[in-house]
Backbone as a chain_set.jsonl record, in Angstrom:
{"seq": "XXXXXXXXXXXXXXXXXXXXXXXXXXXXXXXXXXXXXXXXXXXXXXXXXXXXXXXXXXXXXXXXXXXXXXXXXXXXXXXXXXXXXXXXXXXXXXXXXXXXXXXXXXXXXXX", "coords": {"N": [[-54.97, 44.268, -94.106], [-56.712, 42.01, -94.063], [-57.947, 42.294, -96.291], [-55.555, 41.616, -97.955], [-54.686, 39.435, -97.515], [-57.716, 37.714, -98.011], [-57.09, 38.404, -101.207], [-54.679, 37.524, -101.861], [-55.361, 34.294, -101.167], [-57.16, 34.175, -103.37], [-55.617, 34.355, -105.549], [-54.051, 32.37, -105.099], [-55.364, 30.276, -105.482], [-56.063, 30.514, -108.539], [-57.739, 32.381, -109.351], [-57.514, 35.15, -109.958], [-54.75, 37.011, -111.139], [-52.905, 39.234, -110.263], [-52.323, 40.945, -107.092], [-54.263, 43.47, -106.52], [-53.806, 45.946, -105.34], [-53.581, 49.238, -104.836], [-52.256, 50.975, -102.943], [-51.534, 51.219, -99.46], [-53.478, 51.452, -96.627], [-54.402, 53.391, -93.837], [-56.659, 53.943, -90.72], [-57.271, 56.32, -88.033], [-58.713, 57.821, -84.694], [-58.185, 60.692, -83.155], [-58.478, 63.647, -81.203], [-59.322, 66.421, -79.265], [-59.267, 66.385, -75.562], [-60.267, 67.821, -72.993], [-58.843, 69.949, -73.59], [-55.908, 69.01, -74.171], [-54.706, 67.213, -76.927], [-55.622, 63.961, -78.075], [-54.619, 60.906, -79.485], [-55.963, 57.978, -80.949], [-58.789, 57.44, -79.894], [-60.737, 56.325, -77.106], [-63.905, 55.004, -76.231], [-64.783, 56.788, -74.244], [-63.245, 58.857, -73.705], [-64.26, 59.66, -76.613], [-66.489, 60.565, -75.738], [-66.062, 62.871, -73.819], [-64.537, 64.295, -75.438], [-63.234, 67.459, -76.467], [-63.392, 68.42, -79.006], [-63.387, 65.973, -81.674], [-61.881, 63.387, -84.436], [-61.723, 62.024, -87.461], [-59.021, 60.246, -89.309], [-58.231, 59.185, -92.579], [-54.954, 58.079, -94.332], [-53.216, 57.4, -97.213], [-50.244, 55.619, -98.036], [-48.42, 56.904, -98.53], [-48.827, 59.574, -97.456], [-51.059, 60.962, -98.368], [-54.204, 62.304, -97.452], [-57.151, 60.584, -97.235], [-59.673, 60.739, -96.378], [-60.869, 62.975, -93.975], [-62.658, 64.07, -91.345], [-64.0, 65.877, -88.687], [-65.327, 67.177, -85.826], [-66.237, 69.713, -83.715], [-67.161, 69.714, -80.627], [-67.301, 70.431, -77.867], [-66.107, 72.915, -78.157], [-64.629, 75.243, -79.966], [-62.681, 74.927, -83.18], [-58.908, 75.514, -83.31], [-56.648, 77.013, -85.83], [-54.344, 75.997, -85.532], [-54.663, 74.023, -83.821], [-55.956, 72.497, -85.203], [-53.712, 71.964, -86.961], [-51.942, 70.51, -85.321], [-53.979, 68.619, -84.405], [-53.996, 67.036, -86.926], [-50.897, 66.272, -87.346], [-50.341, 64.697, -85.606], [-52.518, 62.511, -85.708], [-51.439, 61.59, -88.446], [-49.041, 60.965, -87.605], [-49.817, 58.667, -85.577], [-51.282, 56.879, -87.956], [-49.02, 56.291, -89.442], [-47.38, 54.49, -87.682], [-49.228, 52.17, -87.963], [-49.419, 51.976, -90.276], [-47.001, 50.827, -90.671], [-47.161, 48.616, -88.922], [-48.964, 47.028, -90.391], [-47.715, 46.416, -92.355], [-45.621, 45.283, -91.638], [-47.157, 42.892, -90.664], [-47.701, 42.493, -93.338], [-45.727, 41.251, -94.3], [-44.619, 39.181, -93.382], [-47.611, 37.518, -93.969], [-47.328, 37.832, -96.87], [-44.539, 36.413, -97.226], [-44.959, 33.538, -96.659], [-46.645, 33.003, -98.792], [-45.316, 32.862, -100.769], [-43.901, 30.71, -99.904]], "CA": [[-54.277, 43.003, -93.992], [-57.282, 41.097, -94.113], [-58.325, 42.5, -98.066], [-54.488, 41.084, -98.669], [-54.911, 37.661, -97.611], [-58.652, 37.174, -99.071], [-56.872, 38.413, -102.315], [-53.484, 35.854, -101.804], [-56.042, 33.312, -101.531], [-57.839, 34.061, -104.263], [-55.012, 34.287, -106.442], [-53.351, 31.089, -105.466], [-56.607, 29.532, -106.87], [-56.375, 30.844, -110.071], [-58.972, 33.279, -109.824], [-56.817, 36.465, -110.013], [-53.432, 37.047, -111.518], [-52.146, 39.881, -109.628], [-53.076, 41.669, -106.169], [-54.776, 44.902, -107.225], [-53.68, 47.164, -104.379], [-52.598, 50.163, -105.162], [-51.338, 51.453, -101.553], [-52.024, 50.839, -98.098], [-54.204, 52.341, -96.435], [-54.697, 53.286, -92.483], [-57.459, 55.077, -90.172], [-57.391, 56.355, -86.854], [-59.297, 58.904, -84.435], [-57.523, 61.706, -82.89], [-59.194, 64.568, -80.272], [-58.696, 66.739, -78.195], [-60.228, 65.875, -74.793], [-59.452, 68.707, -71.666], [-57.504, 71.037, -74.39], [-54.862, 68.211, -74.321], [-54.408, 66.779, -78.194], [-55.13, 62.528, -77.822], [-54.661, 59.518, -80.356], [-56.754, 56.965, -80.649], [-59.531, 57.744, -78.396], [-61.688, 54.985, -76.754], [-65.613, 55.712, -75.938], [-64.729, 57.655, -72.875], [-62.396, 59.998, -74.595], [-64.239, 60.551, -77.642], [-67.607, 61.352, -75.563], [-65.5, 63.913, -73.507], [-63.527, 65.334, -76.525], [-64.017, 68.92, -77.157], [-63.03, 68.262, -80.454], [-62.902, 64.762, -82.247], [-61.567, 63.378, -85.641], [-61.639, 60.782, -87.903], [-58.246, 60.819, -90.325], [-58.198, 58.399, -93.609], [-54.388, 57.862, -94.988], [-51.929, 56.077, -97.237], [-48.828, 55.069, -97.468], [-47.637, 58.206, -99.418], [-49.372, 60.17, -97.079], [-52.077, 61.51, -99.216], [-55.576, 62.407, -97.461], [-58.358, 60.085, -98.338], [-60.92, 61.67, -95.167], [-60.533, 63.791, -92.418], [-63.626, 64.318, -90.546], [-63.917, 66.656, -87.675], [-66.314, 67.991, -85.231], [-66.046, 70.513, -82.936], [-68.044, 68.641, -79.782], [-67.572, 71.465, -76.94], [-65.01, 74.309, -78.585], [-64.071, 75.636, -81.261], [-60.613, 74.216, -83.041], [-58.211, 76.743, -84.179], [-55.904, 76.265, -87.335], [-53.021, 75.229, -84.763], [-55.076, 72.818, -83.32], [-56.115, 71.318, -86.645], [-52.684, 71.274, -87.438], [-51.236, 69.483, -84.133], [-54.436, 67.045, -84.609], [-53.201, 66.381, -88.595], [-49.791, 65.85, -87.483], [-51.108, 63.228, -84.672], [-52.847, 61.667, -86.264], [-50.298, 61.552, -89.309], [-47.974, 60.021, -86.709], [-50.246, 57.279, -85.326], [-51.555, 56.156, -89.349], [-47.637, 56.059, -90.03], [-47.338, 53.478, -87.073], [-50.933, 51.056, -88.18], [-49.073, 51.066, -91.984], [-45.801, 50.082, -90.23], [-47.959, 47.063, -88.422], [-49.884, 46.375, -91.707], [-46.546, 46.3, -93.374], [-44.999, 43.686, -90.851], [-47.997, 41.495, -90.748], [-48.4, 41.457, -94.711], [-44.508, 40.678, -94.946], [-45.115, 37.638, -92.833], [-48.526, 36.725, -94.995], [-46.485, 37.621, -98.199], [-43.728, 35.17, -97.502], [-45.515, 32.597, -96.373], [-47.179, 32.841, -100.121], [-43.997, 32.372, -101.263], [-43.374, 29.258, -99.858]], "C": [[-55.218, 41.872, -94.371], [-58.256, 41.002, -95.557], [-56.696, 41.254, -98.601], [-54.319, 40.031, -99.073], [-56.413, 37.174, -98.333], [-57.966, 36.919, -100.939], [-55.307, 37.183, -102.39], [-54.854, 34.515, -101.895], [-56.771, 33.074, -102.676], [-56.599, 33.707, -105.462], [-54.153, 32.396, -106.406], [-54.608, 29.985, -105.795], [-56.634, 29.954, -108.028], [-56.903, 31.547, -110.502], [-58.667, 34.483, -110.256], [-55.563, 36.082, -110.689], [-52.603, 37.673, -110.921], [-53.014, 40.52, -108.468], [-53.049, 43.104, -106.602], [-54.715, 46.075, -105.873], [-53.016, 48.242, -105.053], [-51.493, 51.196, -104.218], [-52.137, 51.418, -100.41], [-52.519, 52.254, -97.623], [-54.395, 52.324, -94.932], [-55.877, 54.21, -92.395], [-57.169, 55.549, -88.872], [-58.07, 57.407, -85.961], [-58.227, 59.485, -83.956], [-58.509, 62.895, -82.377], [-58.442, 65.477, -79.713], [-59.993, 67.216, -76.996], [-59.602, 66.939, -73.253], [-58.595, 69.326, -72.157], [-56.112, 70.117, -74.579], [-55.223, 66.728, -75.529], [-54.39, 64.873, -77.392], [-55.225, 61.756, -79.102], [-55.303, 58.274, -80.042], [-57.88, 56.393, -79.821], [-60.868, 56.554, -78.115], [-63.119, 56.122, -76.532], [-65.702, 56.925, -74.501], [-64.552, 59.015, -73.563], [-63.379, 60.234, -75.727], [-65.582, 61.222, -77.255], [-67.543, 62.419, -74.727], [-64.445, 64.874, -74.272], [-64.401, 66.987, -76.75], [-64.112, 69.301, -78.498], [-62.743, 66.718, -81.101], [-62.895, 64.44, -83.846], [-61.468, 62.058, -86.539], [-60.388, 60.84, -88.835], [-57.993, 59.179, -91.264], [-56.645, 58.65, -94.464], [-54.006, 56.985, -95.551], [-50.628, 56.372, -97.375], [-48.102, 56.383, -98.01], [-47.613, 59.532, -98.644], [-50.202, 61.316, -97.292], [-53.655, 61.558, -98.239], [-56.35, 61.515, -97.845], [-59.326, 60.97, -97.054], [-60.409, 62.124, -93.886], [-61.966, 64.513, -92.212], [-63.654, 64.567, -89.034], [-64.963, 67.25, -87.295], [-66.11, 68.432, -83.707], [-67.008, 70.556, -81.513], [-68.368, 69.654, -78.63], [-66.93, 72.818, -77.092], [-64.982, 74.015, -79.38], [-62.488, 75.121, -81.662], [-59.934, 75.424, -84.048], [-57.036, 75.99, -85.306], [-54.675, 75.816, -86.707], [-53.281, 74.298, -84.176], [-55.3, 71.97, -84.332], [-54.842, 70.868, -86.854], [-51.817, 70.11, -86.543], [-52.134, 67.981, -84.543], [-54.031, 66.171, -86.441], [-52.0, 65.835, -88.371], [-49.691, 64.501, -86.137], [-51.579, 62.28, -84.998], [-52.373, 60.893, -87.794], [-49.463, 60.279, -88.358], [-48.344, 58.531, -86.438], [-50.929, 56.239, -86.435], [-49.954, 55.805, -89.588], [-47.244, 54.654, -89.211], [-48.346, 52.526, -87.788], [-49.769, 51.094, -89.001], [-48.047, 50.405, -92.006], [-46.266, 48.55, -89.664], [-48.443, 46.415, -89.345], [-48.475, 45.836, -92.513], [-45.465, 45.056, -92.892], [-45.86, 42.506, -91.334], [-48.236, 41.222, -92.414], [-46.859, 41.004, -95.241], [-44.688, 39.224, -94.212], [-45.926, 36.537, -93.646], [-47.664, 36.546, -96.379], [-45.292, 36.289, -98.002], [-44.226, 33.835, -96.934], [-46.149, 31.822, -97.484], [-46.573, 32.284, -100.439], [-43.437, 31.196, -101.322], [-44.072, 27.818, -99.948]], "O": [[-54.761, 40.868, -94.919], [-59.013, 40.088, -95.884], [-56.796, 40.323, -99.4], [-54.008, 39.552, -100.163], [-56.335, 36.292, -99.188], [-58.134, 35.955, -101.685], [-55.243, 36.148, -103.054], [-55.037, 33.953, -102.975], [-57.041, 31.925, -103.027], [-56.787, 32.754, -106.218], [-53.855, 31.605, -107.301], [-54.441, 28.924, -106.397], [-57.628, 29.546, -108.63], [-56.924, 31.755, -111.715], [-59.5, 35.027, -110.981], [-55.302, 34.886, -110.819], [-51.495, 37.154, -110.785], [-54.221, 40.68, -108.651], [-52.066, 43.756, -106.952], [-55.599, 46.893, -105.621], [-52.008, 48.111, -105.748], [-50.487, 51.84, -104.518], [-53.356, 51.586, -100.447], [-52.269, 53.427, -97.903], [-54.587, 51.178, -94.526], [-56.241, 54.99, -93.275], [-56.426, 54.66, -88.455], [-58.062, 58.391, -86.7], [-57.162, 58.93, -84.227], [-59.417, 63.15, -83.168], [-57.215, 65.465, -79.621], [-61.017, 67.884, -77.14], [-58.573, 66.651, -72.642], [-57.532, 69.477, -71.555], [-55.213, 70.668, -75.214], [-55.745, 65.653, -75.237], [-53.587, 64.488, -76.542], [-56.133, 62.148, -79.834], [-55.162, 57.649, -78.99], [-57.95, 55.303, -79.252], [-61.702, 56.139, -78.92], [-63.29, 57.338, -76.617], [-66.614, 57.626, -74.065], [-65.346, 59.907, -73.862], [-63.359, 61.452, -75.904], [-66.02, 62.152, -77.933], [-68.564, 63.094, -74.602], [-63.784, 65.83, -73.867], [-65.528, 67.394, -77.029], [-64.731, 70.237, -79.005], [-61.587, 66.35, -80.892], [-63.693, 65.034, -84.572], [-61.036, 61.044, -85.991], [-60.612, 61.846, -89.508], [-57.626, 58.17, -90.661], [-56.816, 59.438, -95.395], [-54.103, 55.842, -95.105], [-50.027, 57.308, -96.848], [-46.966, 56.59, -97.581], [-46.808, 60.434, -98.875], [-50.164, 62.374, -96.662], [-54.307, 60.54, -98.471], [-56.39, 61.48, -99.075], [-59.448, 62.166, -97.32], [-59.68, 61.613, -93.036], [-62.301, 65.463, -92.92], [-63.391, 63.681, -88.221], [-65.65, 67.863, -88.112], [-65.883, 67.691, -82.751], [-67.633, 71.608, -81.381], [-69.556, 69.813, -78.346], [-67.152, 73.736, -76.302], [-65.184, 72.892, -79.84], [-61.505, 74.961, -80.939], [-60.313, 75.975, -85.081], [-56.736, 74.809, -85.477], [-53.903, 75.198, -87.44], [-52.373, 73.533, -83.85], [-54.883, 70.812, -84.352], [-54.614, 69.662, -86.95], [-51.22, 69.126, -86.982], [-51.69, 66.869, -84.828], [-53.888, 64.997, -86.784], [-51.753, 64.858, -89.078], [-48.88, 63.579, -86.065], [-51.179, 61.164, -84.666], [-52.864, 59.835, -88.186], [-49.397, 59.059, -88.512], [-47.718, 57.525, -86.77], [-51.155, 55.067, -86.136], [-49.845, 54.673, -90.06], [-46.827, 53.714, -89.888], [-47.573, 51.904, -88.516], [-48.903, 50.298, -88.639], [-47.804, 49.558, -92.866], [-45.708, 47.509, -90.01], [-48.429, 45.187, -89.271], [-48.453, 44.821, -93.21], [-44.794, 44.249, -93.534], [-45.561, 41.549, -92.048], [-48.747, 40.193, -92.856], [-46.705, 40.497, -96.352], [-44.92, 38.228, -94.896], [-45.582, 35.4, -93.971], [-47.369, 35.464, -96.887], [-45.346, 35.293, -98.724], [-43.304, 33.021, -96.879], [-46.301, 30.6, -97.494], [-46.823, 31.087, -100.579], [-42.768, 30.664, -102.208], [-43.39, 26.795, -99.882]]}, "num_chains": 1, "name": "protein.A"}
């Protein structure tokens, strides 16, 4: 949101012609902390995770990073997949928030 508006500003100076995004982009962590799968894990949670994750999408829902480490257990391929589809879920929300707040900035351009 805050690449969108540097680049709106830039452009309504003259400096740019068009905003060069090519798709939004979210991050968020994702764990699992006491065998029970969490989203978004604060410093507590991610220094009691037995497993914690970093997941990089966009809007298409294409991969850019998924970084994982296995902190006190091992993660099995059903756990990867619960934490992919978790953390899937809570990037789908952020691009829904990014997507409010840059319709707001966008029409505001506008006017």
């Amino acid at each position: 949101v805050a690449l969108v508006d540097a680049l709106l500003h830039l452009k309504a100076k003259g400096l740019i012609n068009e905003i060069p995004i090519i798709s939004p982009v979210a991050a968020i962590s994702v764990g699992v902390v006491n065998g029970q799968p969490m989203l978004d894990l604060n410093y507590e949670e991610d220094f009691a995770a037995d497993v914690d994750a970093n997941l990089v999408m966009n809007a298409k829902g294409d991969i850019i990073e998924f970084q994982t480490a296995s902190e006190k257990a091992p993660l099995s391929r059903e756990g990867l997949q619960i934490m992919l589809d978790l953390g899937e879920k809570g990037i789908r929300e952020l691009l829904q928030i990014q997507q409010d707040a840059l319709a707001e900035a966008l029409s505001g351009a506008a006017s």
